[in-house]
Coordinates of C-alpha atoms and ligand atoms in Angstrom, one line a residue:
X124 CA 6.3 31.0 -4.3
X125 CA 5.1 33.0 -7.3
X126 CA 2.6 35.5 -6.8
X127 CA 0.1 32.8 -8.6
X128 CA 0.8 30.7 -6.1
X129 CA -0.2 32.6 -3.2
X130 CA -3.2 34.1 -4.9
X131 CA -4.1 29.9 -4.7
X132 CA -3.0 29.3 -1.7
X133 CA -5.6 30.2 1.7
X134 CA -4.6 32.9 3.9
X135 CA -3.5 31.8 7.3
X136 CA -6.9 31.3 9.1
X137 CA -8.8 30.6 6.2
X138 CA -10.8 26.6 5.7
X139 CA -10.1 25.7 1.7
X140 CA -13.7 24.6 1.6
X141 CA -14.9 22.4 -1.7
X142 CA -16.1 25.7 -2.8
X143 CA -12.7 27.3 -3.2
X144 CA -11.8 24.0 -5.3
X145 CA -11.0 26.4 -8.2
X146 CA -7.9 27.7 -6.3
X147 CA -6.6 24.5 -5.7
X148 CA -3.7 22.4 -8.1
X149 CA -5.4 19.9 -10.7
X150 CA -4.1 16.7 -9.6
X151 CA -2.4 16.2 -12.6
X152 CA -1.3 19.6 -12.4
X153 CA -0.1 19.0 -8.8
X154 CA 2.0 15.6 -10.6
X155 CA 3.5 17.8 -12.6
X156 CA 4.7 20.3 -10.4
X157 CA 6.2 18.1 -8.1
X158 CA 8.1 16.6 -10.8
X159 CA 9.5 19.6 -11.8
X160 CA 10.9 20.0 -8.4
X161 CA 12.8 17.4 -9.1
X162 CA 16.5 16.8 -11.0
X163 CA 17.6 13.9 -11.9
X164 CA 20.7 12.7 -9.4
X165 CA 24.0 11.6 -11.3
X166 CA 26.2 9.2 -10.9
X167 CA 27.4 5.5 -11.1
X168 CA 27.4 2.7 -9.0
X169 CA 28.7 -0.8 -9.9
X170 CA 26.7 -3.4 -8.4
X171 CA 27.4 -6.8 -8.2
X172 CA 24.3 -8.5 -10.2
X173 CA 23.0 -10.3 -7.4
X174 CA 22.0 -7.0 -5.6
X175 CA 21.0 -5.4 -8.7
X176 CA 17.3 -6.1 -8.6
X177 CA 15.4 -2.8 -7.8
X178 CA 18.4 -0.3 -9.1
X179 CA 18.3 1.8 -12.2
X180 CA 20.6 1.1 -15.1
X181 CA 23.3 4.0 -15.4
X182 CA 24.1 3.0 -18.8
X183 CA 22.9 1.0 -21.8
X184 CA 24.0 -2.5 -21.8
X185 CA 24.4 -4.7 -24.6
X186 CA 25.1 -8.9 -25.1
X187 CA 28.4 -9.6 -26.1
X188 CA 27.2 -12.7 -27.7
X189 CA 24.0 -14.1 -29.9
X190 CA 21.8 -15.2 -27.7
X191 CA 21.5 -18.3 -28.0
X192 CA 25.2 -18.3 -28.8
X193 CA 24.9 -21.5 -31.2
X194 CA 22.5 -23.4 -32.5
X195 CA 21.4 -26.3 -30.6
X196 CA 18.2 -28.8 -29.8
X197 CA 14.8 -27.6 -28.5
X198 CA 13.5 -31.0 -27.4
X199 CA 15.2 -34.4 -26.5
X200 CA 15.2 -36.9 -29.7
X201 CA 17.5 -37.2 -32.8
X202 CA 19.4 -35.1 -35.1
X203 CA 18.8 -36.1 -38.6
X204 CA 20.5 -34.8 -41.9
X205 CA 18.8 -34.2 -45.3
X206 CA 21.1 -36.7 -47.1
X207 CA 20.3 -39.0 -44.4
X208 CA 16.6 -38.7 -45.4
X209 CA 17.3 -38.7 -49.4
X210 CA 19.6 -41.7 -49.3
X211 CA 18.4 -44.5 -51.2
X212 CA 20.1 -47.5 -49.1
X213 CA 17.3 -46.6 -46.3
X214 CA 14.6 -45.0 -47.3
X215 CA 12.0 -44.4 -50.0
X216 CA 11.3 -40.7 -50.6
X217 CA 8.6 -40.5 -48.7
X218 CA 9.5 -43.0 -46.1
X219 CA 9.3 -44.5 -43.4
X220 CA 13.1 -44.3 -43.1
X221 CA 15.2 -46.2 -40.9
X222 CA 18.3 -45.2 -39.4
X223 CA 21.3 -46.6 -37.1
X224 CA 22.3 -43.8 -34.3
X225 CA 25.8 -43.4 -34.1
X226 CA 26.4 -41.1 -31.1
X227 CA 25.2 -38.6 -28.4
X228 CA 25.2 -34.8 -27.9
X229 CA 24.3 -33.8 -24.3
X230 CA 23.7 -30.2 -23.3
X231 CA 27.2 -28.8 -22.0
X232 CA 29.1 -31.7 -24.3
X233 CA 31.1 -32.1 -27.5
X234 CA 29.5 -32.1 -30.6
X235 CA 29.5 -35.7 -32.4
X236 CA 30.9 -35.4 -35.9
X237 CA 28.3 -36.5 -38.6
X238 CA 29.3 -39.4 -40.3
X239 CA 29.7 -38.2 -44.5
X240 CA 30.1 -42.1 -45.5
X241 CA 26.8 -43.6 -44.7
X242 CA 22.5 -42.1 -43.4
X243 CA 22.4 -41.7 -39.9
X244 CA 21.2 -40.3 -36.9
X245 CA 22.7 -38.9 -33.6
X246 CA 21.0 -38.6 -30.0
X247 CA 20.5 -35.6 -29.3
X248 CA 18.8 -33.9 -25.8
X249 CA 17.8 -30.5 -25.2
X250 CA 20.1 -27.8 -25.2
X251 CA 22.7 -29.8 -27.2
X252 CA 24.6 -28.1 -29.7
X253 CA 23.4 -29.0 -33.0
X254 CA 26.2 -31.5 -34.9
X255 CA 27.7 -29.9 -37.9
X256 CA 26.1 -31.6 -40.7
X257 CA 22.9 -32.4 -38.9
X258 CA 19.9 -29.3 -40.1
X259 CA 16.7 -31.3 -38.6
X260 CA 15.5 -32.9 -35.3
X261 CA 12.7 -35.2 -34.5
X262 CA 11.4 -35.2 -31.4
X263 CA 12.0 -39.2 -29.5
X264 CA 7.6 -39.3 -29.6
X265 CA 7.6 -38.7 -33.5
X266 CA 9.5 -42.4 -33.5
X267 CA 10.3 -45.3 -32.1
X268 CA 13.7 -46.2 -31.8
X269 CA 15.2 -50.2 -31.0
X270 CA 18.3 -51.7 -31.6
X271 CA 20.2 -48.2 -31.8
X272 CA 18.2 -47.8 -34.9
X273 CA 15.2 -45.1 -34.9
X274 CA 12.5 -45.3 -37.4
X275 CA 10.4 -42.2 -38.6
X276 CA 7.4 -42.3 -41.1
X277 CA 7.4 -38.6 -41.3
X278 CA 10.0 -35.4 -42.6
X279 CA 10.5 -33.1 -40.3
X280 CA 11.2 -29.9 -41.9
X281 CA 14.7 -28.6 -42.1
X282 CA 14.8 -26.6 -39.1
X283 CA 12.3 -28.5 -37.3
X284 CA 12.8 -28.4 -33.1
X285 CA 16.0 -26.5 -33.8
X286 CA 16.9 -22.9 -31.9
X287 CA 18.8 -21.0 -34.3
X288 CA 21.8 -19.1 -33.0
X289 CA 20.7 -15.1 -32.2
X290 CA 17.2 -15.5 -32.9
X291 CA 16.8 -13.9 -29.1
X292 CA 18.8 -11.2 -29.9
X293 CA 22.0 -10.7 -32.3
X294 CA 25.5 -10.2 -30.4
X295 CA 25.5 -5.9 -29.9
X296 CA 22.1 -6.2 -28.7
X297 CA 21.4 -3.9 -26.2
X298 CA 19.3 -5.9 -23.0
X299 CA 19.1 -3.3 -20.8
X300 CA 18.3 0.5 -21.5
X301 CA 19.8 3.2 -19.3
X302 CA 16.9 4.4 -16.9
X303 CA 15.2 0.5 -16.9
X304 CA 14.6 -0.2 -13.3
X305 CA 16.3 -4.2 -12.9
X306 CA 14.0 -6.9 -11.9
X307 CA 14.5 -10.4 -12.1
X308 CA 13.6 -10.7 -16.0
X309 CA 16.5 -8.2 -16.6
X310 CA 18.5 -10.1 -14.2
X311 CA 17.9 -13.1 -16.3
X312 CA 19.2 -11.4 -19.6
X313 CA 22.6 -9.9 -18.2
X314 CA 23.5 -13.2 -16.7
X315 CA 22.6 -15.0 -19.7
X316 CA 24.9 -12.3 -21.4
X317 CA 27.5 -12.6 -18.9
X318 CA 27.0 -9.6 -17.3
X319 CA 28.3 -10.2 -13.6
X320 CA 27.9 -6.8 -12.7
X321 CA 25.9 -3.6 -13.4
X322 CA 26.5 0.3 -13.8
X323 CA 23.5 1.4 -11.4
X324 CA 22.4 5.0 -10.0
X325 CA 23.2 5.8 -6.8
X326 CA 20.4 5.1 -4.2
X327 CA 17.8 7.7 -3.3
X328 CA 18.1 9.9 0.1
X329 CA 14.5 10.1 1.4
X330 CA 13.5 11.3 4.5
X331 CA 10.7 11.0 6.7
X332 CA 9.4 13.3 10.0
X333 CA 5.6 13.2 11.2
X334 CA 4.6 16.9 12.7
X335 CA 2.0 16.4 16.2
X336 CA 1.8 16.7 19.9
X337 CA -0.4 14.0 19.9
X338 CA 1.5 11.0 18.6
X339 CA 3.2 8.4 20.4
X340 CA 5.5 5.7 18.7
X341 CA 3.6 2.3 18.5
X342 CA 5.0 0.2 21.7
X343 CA 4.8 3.5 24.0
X344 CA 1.9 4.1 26.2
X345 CA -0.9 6.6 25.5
X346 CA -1.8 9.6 27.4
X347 CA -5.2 11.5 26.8
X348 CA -6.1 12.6 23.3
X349 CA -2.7 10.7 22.2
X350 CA -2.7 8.3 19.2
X351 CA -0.2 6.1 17.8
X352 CA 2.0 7.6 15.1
X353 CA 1.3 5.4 12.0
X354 CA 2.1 7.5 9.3
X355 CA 5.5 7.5 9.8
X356 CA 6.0 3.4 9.6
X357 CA 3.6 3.7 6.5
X358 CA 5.5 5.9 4.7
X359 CA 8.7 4.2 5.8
X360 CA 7.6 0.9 4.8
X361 CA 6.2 2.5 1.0
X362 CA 9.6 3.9 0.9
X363 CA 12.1 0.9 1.5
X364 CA 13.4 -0.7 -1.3
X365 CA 16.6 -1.6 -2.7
X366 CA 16.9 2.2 -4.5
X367 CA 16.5 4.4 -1.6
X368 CA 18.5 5.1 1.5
X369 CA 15.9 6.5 4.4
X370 CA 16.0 8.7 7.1
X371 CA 13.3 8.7 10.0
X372 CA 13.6 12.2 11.1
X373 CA 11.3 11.4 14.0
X374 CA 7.9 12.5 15.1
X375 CA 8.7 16.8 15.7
X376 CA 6.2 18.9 18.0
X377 CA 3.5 20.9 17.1
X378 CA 5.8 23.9 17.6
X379 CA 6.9 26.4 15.0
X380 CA 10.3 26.5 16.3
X381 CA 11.0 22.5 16.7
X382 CA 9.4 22.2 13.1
X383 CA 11.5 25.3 11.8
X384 CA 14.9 24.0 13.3
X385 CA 13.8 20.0 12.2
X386 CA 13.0 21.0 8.2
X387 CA 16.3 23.3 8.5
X388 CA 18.4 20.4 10.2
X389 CA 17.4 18.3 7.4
X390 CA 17.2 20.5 4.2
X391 CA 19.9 19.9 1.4
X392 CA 21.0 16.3 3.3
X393 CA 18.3 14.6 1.1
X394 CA 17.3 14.0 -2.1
X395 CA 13.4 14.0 -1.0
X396 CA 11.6 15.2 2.4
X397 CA 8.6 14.1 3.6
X398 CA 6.2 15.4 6.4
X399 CA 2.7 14.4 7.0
X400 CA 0.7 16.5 9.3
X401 CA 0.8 20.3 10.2
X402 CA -0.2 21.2 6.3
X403 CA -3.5 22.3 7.2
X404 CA -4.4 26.1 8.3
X405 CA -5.0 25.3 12.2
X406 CA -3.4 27.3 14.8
X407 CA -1.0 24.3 15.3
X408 CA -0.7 24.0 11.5
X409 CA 2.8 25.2 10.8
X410 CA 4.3 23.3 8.3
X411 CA 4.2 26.4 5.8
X412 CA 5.6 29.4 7.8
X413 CA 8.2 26.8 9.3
X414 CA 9.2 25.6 6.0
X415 CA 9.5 29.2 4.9
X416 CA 11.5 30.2 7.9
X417 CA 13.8 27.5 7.6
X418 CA 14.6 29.3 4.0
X419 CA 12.5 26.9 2.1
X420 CA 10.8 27.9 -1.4
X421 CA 6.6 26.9 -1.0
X422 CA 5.8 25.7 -4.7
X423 CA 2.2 25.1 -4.0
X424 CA 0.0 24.5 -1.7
X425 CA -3.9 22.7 -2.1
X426 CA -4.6 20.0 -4.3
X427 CA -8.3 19.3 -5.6
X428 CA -8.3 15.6 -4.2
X429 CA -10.4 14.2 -2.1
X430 CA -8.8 13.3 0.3
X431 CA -5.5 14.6 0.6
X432 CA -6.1 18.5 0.0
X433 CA -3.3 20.0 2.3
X434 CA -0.3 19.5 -0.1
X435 CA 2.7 21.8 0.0
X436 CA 5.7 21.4 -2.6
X437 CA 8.5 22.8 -2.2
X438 CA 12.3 23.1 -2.3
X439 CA 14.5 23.5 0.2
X440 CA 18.7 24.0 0.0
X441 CA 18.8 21.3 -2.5
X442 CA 16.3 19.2 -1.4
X443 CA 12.8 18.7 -2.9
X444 CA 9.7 18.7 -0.6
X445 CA 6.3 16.9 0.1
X446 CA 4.2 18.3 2.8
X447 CA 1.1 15.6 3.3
X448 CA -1.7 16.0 5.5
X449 CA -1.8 14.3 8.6
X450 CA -5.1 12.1 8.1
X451 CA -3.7 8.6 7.3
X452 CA -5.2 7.6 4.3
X453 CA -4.7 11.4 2.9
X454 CA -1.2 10.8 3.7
X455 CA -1.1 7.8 2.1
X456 CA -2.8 8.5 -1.3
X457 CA -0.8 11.3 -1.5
X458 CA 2.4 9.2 -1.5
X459 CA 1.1 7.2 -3.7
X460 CA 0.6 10.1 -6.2
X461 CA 3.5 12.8 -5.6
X462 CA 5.8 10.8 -4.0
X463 CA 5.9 8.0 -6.6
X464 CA 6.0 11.0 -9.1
X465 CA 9.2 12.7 -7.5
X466 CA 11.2 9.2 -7.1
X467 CA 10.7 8.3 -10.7
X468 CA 11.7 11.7 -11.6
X469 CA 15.1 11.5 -9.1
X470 CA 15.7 8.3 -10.4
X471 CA 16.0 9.6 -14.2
X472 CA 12.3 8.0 -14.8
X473 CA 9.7 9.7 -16.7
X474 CA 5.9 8.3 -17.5
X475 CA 3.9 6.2 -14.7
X476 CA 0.2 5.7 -14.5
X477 CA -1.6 8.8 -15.3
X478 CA -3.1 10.3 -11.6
X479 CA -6.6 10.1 -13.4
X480 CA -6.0 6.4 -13.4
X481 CA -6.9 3.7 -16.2
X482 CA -10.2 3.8 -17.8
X483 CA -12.5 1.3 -18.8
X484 CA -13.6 0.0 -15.4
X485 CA -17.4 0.8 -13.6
X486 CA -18.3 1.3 -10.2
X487 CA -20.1 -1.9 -8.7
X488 CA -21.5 0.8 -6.2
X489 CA -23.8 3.5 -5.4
X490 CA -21.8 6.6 -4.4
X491 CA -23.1 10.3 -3.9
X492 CA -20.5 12.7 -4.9
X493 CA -20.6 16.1 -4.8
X494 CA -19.2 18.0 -8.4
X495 CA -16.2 19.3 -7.3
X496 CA -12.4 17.6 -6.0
X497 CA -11.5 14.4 -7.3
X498 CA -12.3 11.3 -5.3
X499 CA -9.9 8.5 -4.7
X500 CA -11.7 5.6 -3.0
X501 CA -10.1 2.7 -1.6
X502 CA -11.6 0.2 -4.3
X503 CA -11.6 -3.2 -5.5
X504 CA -12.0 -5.1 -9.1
X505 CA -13.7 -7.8 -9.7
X506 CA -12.1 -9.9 -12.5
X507 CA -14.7 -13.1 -11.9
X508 CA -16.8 -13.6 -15.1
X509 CA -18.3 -16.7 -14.0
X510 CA -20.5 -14.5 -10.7
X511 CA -23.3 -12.2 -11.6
X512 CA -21.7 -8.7 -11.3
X513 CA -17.9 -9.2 -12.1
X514 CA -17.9 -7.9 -15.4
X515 CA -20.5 -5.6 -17.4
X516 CA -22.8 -6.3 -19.8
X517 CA -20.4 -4.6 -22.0
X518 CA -17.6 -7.0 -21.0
X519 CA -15.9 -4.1 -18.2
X520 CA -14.3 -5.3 -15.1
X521 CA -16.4 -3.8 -12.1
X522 CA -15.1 -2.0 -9.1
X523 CA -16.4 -2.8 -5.7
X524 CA -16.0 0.2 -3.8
X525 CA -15.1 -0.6 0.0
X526 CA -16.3 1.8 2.2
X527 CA -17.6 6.0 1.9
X528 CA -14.5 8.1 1.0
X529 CA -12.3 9.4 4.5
X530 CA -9.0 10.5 4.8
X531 CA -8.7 9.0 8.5
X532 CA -9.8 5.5 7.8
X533 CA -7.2 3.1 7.2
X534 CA -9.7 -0.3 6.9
X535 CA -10.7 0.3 3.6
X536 CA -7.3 1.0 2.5
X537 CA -6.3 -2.3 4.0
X538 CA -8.6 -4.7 2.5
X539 CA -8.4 -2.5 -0.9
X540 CA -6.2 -2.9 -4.0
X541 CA -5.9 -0.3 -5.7
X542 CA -8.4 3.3 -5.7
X543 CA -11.8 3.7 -8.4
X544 CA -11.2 7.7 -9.1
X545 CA -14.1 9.6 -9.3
X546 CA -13.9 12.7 -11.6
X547 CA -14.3 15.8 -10.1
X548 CA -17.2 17.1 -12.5
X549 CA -19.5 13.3 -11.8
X550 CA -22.4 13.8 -9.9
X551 CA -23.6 10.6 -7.9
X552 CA -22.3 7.7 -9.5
X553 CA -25.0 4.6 -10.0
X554 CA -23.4 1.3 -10.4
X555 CA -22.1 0.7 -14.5
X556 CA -21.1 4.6 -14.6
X557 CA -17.0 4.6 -15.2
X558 CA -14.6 5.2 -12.8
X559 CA -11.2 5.4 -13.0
X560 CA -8.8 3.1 -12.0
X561 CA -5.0 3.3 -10.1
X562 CA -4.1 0.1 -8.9
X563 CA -1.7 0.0 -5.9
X564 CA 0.6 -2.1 -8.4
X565 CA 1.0 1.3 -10.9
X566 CA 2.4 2.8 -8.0
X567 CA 5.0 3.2 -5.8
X568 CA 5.1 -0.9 -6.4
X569 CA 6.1 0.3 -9.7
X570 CA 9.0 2.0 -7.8
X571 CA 10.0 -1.7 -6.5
X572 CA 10.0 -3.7 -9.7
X573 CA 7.9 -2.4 -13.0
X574 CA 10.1 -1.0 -15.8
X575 CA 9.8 3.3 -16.1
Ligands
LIG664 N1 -10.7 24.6 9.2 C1 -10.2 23.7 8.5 N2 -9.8 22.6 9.0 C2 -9.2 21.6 8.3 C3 -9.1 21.8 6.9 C4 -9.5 23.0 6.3 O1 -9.4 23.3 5.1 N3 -10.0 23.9 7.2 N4 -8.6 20.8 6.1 C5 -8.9 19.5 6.6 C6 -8.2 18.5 5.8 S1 -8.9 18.2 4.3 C7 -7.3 17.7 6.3 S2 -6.6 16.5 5.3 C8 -6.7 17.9 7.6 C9 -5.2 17.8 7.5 O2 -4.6 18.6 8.3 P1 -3.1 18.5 8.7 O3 -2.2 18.1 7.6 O4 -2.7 19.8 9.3 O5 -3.0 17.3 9.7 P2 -3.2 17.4 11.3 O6 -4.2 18.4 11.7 O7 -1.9 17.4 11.9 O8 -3.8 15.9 11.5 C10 -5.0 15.5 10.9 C11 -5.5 14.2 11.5 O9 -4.5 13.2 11.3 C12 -4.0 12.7 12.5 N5 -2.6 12.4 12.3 C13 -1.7 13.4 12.1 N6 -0.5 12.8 12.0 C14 -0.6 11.5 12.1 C15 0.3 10.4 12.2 N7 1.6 10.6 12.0 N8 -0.2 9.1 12.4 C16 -1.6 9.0 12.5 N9 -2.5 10.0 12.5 C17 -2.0 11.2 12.3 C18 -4.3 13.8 13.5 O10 -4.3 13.3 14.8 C19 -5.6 14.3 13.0 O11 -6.7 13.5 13.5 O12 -7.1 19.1 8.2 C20 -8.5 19.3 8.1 N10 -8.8 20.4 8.8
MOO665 O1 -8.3 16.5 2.2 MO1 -8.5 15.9 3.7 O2 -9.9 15.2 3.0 O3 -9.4 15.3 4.9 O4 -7.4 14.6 3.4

């Protein structure tokens, strides 16, 4: 912890009111510095391409072949010639022409030679290899065809319904770039190339622990003042994927010793550690000192986000760190913002949806805010020009914000898809004034399929 750091971080039995926003992280800020936290983890895997989807390319890849690797029909009909069509014995020069078929090519078959002696045409269906000889082909509704003859009353150009060979992509292409995370379009490309297996990072180690007396796994009964422990299944389930190898570390007490001797137990056996809860400055708060005597390094600690303000980075023998609050949707958002951040970053990544989120979008709804953190609210845009109130006058999509701002409340997270970010210098927001934008699919569904 620099002394900067401290100066911004409270003292023990301080509250980090609104007022003291000043001495809390920017939230891009706050990105940034968990990023840094953050190196890059080496190494190669070779995965079989089926279980590819989700892993990051090690390596550049290219096609060994054009793609498409010859030229060949784009819809079912005939292959015609240009001497066929200039021939005097069957046609006039600007037609109709008639002309006897002598053959077939069938995706997957051979080739019929053209015939040099005499105008004809060949069957041809898509996907067949265009005959040598043959430049043309005219699709089977441009002309009718009887008694194996096929009469057209107009040219198609040379080149007409014909896919050239490497117009995808020449052979040495490369498909996939180191760093792209695979989904099933790049799947698509390295089969089509060949590929049957790909150089992939190694997976992620993430783990997970929840700090408080009072929770109870769900399934257990409660006692008085207990509560179900849901942070720990949400952050678990926003974690899986087929890139990351978790941990559940368990719920820990709210004693400085068990959460001491947990963060110590765990430090250096994972790429990323997160805790919710404990980050605050209660007397049962002890997340910091605990982290500190387990021989951890406190980055930072406060973000100005509403909600979510308890944050502590850190690093810890090896390992980076994410300390969340323990309200749910706190936790939540800030998963969605640091965690996201520090994945991409461990997983050789870099961009992602800027934390201010997209602009161009307006609040459907009244909200009173007071100048000071940001606001994330759980949010929801309305893409529905044919109803009153989907988009603008000014053509915007609107946001229908679901319910007042809480860290606690996980209903308006649920029914939401993404948050409307309020900047921290707005006043009360009327309905048309801008909000940002950071739908849930920027983030960590980014980590599950979207390309860095
Ligand atoms: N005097 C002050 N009090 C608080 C401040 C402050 O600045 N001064 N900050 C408030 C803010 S903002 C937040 S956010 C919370 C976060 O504090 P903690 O990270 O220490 O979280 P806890 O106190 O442990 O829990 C808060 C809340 O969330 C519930 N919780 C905790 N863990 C879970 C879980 N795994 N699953 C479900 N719910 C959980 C817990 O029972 C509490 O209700 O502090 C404010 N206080
Ligand atoms: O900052 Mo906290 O608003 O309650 O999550």
């Amino acid at each position: 912890m620099t002394p900067a750091d401290i100066s911004r971080a409270p003292s023990g039995d301080g509250c980090v009111c609104d007022r003291d926003a000043g001495r809390l992280l920017d939230v891009t800020a706050a990105v940034a510095r968990a990023e840094a936290l953050c190196v890059a983890v080496g190494g190669v895997e070779t995965v079989p391409l089926a279980e590819a989807a989700g892993r990051i390319a090690a390596a550049a890849i290219a096609t060994p072949y054009p793609m498409p690797g010859f030229d060949h029909a784009a819809m079912d009909g005939y292959a015609l010639s240009s001497h066929a069509l200039t021939s005097g014995s069957v046609a006039g020069a600007s037609g109709p022409w008639v002309l006897p078929v002598t053959g077939v090519a069938a995706a997957g078959g051979p080739a019929p030679a053209a015939d040099g002696t005499r105008p004809h045409a060949v069957r041809i269906l898509t996907g067949a290899a265009l005959p040598a000889g043959f430049d043309r082909v005219v699709a089977q509704e441009d002309c009718t065809s009887t008694d194996g003859r096929i009469t057209l009353r107009r040219d198609p150009a040379i080149g007409a319904h014909i896919r050239r060979a490497g117009e995808d992509a020449p052979a040495g292409t490369v498909i996939l770039a180191a760093g792209t995370r695979i989904d099933a379009r790049h799947i698509a490309l390295l089969a089509i190339a060949g590929h049957a297996a790909v150089p992939v990072l190694p997976r992620l180690r993430v783990a997970v622990m929840t700090l408080g007396d009072e929770l109870v796994p769900p399934g257990q009964p409660l006692g008085p003042g207990r509560i179900h422990d849901s942070n720990r299944p949400m952050l678990l389930a926003l974690l899986t994927g087929p890139s990351t190898i978790l941990t559940d570390l368990g719920a820990i007490p709210d004693q400085a010793a068990a959460v001491r001797d947990a963060i110590a137990a765990a430090a250096g056996r994972f790429d990323l550690i997160l805790s919710t809860g404990g980050a605050s400055v209660g007397d049962r708060d002890h997340l910091k000192p605990a982290f500190v005597a387990a021989g951890g390094v406190i980055d930072s600690w406060g973000v100005a986000i509403k909600p979510g303000r308890p944050v502590m980075l850190g690093r810890i023998g090896g390992s980076a760190f994410l300390g969340l609050p323990g309200n749910p949707a706190a936790a939540f958002l800030g998963h969605e913002l640091f965690a996201t951040a520090m994945l991409r970053r461990l997983s050789g990544q870099s961009g992602g949806v800027p934390p201010t989120g997209h602009a161009g979008h307006v609040s459907g709804t009244a909200l009173t805010h007071r100048p000071g953190r940001t606001e994330y609210l759980p949010a929801r845009p309305e893409y529905l020009p044919a109803r009153t109130g989907g988009i603008d006058p000014a053509g915007r999509p609107v946001l229908r914000i679901m319910g007042p701002s809480s860290a606690a409340r996980l209903m308006p997270l649920a029914g939401a898809t993404g948050f409307a970010v309020v900047d921290a210098a707005a006043g009360d927001i009327r309905p048309g004034d801008p909000v940002g934008w950071l739908p849930f699919s920027c983030l960590s569904s980014g980590l599950q399929g979207a390309r860095s």
